[in-house]
Amino acid sequence: MELFEDGKGIAVGDWQFRVEKGPIGSSEETDNLSSKLNMKLPGMMFTKNVVELNARLTTPSESKESLFFKMSFDPVGALRGIGKNDPRIQVKAAKHWDARRANEQVQVIKAETDWTFSSTYMGDIVSGISSIEENTTRGINIEKLKRRDIPVLYFNEAVLYEDELDDNGTSCYNVRLRVSGEFFLLLARFWLRVDGVFGRLYETRYYYEFGTDAIVREWKRQEGFVEDLGGREEVLQTPERASQYLKTIAHGREALILSK
């Protein structure tokens, strides 16, 4: 185990983990990115934030080069995971606007891009996976995660983007990384709260025990309207609490088999 001198990461055996963080992107950076992607961007773009995982899977020989596993999370990738606008989701004041439209001639402009910035991004795996085992029976070892005799060697997190939805809630994509001497756990989370109306939580977890042949990937998508929660707006204050109440609309577990 070796912490990087700049404090931005750690090496455990052949695995290296790095979390780069910087300030909110400049207006020039965000304008260029908005033009490149042809979309409106969240209010806070952390353009320099990135989470990287790299590992040498095999040693080189005369007949072949080393195989490497490479995965990263960055703001551009997260933005590319945003889909089209969901017409079901409106801010609380929209009901008053609809009532006014019934009596006045009001032009309605339909947004193409999702104004909530909901992203299904699960990271970019560049190399190192030979196959994917769908619906695997392998899973995250929760008991090992709870053990206090396995110290956390490195923990860090990076926000990729965030938006306050014009003071109508919050939309945020962040990545958390935890590394011990026996395993790593990465959580990529998109969290949306439209105040008084709606909550959405997309989570992807990567779990790997060093020395094994596969990384477990578990993903879950949850969402729900406040009216379906019995009007209990308070359960949507944090993603941790919301996860206990929001309906699961999709989920899966896969084993990413490492190349040999």
CSV table of N, CA, C and O in Angstrom, one decimal, residues 15 57 69 125 128-134 136-141 182-184 205-218 253-260:
chain,number,residue,atom,x,y,z
A,15,TRP,N,-3.1,-2.3,-8.2
A,15,TRP,CA,-4.2,-1.4,-8.4
A,15,TRP,C,-3.8,0.1,-8.0
A,15,TRP,O,-3.2,0.3,-7.0
A,57,LEU,N,-3.2,-6.3,-15.0
A,57,LEU,CA,-3.8,-7.6,-14.7
A,57,LEU,C,-2.8,-8.7,-15.0
A,57,LEU,O,-2.9,-9.8,-14.4
A,69,PHE,N,-6.6,-3.0,-16.6
A,69,PHE,CA,-8.0,-2.6,-16.4
A,69,PHE,C,-8.0,-1.1,-16.2
A,69,PHE,O,-7.2,-0.5,-15.4
A,125,ILE,N,-15.6,2.1,-18.8
A,125,ILE,CA,-14.6,1.1,-18.7
A,125,ILE,C,-13.9,1.0,-20.1
A,125,ILE,O,-14.5,0.6,-21.1
A,128,GLY,N,-9.9,-4.2,-20.0
A,128,GLY,CA,-9.6,-5.1,-18.9
A,128,GLY,C,-10.8,-6.0,-18.6
A,128,GLY,O,-10.7,-6.8,-17.6
A,129,ILE,N,-11.9,-5.9,-19.3
A,129,ILE,CA,-13.0,-6.8,-19.1
A,129,ILE,C,-13.2,-7.8,-20.2
A,129,ILE,O,-13.3,-7.4,-21.4
A,130,SER,N,-13.1,-9.1,-20.0
A,130,SER,CA,-13.2,-10.1,-21.0
A,130,SER,C,-14.6,-10.5,-21.3
A,130,SER,O,-15.0,-10.8,-22.4
A,131,SER,N,-15.5,-10.4,-20.3
A,131,SER,CA,-16.9,-10.8,-20.5
A,131,SER,C,-17.7,-10.3,-19.3
A,131,SER,O,-17.2,-9.9,-18.2
A,132,ILE,N,-19.0,-10.3,-19.4
A,132,ILE,CA,-19.9,-9.9,-18.4
A,132,ILE,C,-20.9,-11.0,-18.0
A,132,ILE,O,-21.6,-11.5,-18.9
A,133,GLU,N,-20.9,-11.4,-16.8
A,133,GLU,CA,-21.8,-12.4,-16.3
A,133,GLU,C,-23.1,-11.8,-15.8
A,133,GLU,O,-23.2,-11.2,-14.7
A,134,GLU,N,-24.2,-11.9,-16.6
A,134,GLU,CA,-25.4,-11.2,-16.2
A,134,GLU,C,-26.1,-12.0,-15.1
A,134,GLU,O,-26.0,-13.2,-15.0
A,136,THR,N,-25.7,-12.4,-12.1
A,136,THR,CA,-24.7,-13.2,-11.3
A,136,THR,C,-25.2,-13.5,-9.9
A,136,THR,O,-25.9,-12.7,-9.3
A,137,THR,N,-24.7,-14.6,-9.4
A,137,THR,CA,-25.0,-14.9,-8.0
A,137,THR,C,-24.0,-14.3,-7.1
A,137,THR,O,-24.1,-14.3,-5.8
A,138,ARG,N,-22.9,-13.8,-7.6
A,138,ARG,CA,-21.9,-13.1,-6.8
A,138,ARG,C,-22.5,-11.8,-6.4
A,138,ARG,O,-23.3,-11.2,-7.0
A,139,GLY,N,-22.0,-11.3,-5.2
A,139,GLY,CA,-22.6,-10.1,-4.7
A,139,GLY,C,-21.6,-9.3,-3.8
A,139,GLY,O,-20.4,-9.7,-3.7
A,140,ILE,N,-22.0,-8.2,-3.3
A,140,ILE,CA,-21.2,-7.4,-2.4
A,140,ILE,C,-21.2,-8.0,-1.0
A,140,ILE,O,-22.3,-8.3,-0.5
A,141,ASN,N,-20.0,-8.2,-0.5
A,141,ASN,CA,-19.9,-8.8,0.9
A,141,ASN,C,-20.2,-7.8,1.9
A,141,ASN,O,-19.3,-7.1,2.4
A,182,GLU,N,-8.1,-5.2,1.5
A,182,GLU,CA,-8.7,-6.4,0.9
A,182,GLU,C,-9.7,-6.1,-0.2
A,182,GLU,O,-10.0,-7.1,-1.0
A,183,PHE,N,-10.2,-4.9,-0.3
A,183,PHE,CA,-11.3,-4.7,-1.3
A,183,PHE,C,-11.4,-3.2,-1.6
A,183,PHE,O,-10.8,-2.4,-0.9
A,184,PHE,N,-12.1,-2.9,-2.7
A,184,PHE,CA,-12.5,-1.5,-2.9
A,184,PHE,C,-14.0,-1.5,-3.2
A,184,PHE,O,-14.6,-2.4,-3.7
A,205,ARG,N,-23.0,0.5,-7.8
A,205,ARG,CA,-21.9,0.1,-6.9
A,205,ARG,C,-20.9,-0.9,-7.6
A,205,ARG,O,-21.4,-1.8,-8.2
A,206,TYR,N,-19.6,-0.6,-7.5
A,206,TYR,CA,-18.6,-1.6,-7.9
A,206,TYR,C,-17.9,-2.1,-6.7
A,206,TYR,O,-17.4,-1.3,-5.9
A,207,TYR,N,-17.8,-3.4,-6.6
A,207,TYR,CA,-17.1,-4.0,-5.5
A,207,TYR,C,-16.1,-5.1,-6.0
A,207,TYR,O,-16.5,-5.9,-6.8
A,208,TYR,N,-14.9,-5.0,-5.4
A,208,TYR,CA,-13.9,-6.0,-5.9
A,208,TYR,C,-13.0,-6.4,-4.7
A,208,TYR,O,-12.5,-5.5,-3.9
A,209,GLU,N,-12.8,-7.7,-4.5
A,209,GLU,CA,-11.9,-8.2,-3.6
A,209,GLU,C,-10.6,-8.5,-4.3
A,209,GLU,O,-10.6,-9.3,-5.2
A,210,PHE,N,-9.5,-7.9,-3.9
A,210,PHE,CA,-8.2,-8.1,-4.5
A,210,PHE,C,-7.8,-9.5,-4.7
A,210,PHE,O,-7.9,-10.3,-3.7
A,211,GLY,N,-7.4,-9.9,-5.9
A,211,GLY,CA,-7.0,-11.3,-6.1
A,211,GLY,C,-8.0,-12.2,-6.7
A,211,GLY,O,-7.7,-13.3,-7.2
A,212,THR,N,-9.3,-11.7,-6.8
A,212,THR,CA,-10.3,-12.5,-7.4
A,212,THR,C,-10.4,-12.1,-8.9
A,212,THR,O,-9.7,-11.2,-9.4
A,213,ASP,N,-11.3,-12.8,-9.6
A,213,ASP,CA,-11.3,-12.7,-11.1
A,213,ASP,C,-12.4,-11.8,-11.6
A,213,ASP,O,-12.6,-11.7,-12.8
A,214,ALA,N,-13.2,-11.2,-10.7
A,214,ALA,CA,-14.3,-10.4,-11.2
A,214,ALA,C,-14.7,-9.2,-10.3
A,214,ALA,O,-14.5,-9.3,-9.1
A,215,ILE,N,-15.1,-8.2,-10.9
A,215,ILE,CA,-15.7,-7.0,-10.2
A,215,ILE,C,-17.2,-7.1,-10.2
A,215,ILE,O,-17.8,-7.4,-11.3
A,216,VAL,N,-17.8,-7.0,-9.1
A,216,VAL,CA,-19.3,-7.1,-9.0
A,216,VAL,C,-19.8,-5.7,-9.2
A,216,VAL,O,-19.4,-4.7,-8.6
A,217,ARG,N,-20.8,-5.6,-10.1
A,217,ARG,CA,-21.5,-4.3,-10.4
A,217,ARG,C,-23.0,-4.4,-10.0
A,217,ARG,O,-23.7,-5.2,-10.7
A,218,GLU,N,-23.4,-3.7,-9.1
A,218,GLU,CA,-24.9,-3.7,-8.7
A,218,GLU,C,-25.4,-2.3,-9.0
A,218,GLU,O,-24.8,-1.3,-8.7
A,253,ARG,N,-27.6,-7.0,-11.3
A,253,ARG,CA,-26.3,-7.3,-10.7
A,253,ARG,C,-25.5,-8.1,-11.8
A,253,ARG,O,-26.0,-9.1,-12.3
A,254,GLU,N,-24.2,-7.7,-12.0
A,254,GLU,CA,-23.4,-8.3,-13.0
A,254,GLU,C,-22.0,-8.6,-12.4
A,254,GLU,O,-21.5,-7.9,-11.5
A,255,ALA,N,-21.3,-9.6,-13.0
A,255,ALA,CA,-19.9,-9.8,-12.6
A,255,ALA,C,-19.1,-9.4,-13.9
A,255,ALA,O,-19.3,-10.0,-15.0
A,256,LEU,N,-18.2,-8.5,-13.7
A,256,LEU,CA,-17.3,-8.1,-14.8
A,256,LEU,C,-16.1,-8.9,-14.7
A,256,LEU,O,-15.2,-8.7,-13.8
A,257,ILE,N,-15.9,-9.9,-15.6
A,257,ILE,CA,-14.8,-10.8,-15.6
A,257,ILE,C,-13.6,-10.1,-16.1
A,257,ILE,O,-13.5,-9.6,-17.2
A,258,LEU,N,-12.5,-10.1,-15.3
A,258,LEU,CA,-11.3,-9.4,-15.7
A,258,LEU,C,-10.5,-10.3,-16.7
A,258,LEU,O,-10.5,-11.5,-16.7
A,259,SER,N,-9.9,-9.6,-17.6
A,259,SER,CA,-9.0,-10.2,-18.6
A,259,SER,C,-7.8,-10.9,-18.0
A,259,SER,O,-7.3,-10.5,-17.0
A,260,LYS,N,-7.4,-12.0,-18.7
A,260,LYS,CA,-6.2,-12.7,-18.2
A,260,LYS,C,-5.2,-12.8,-19.2
A,260,LYS,O,-5.5,-12.8,-20.4
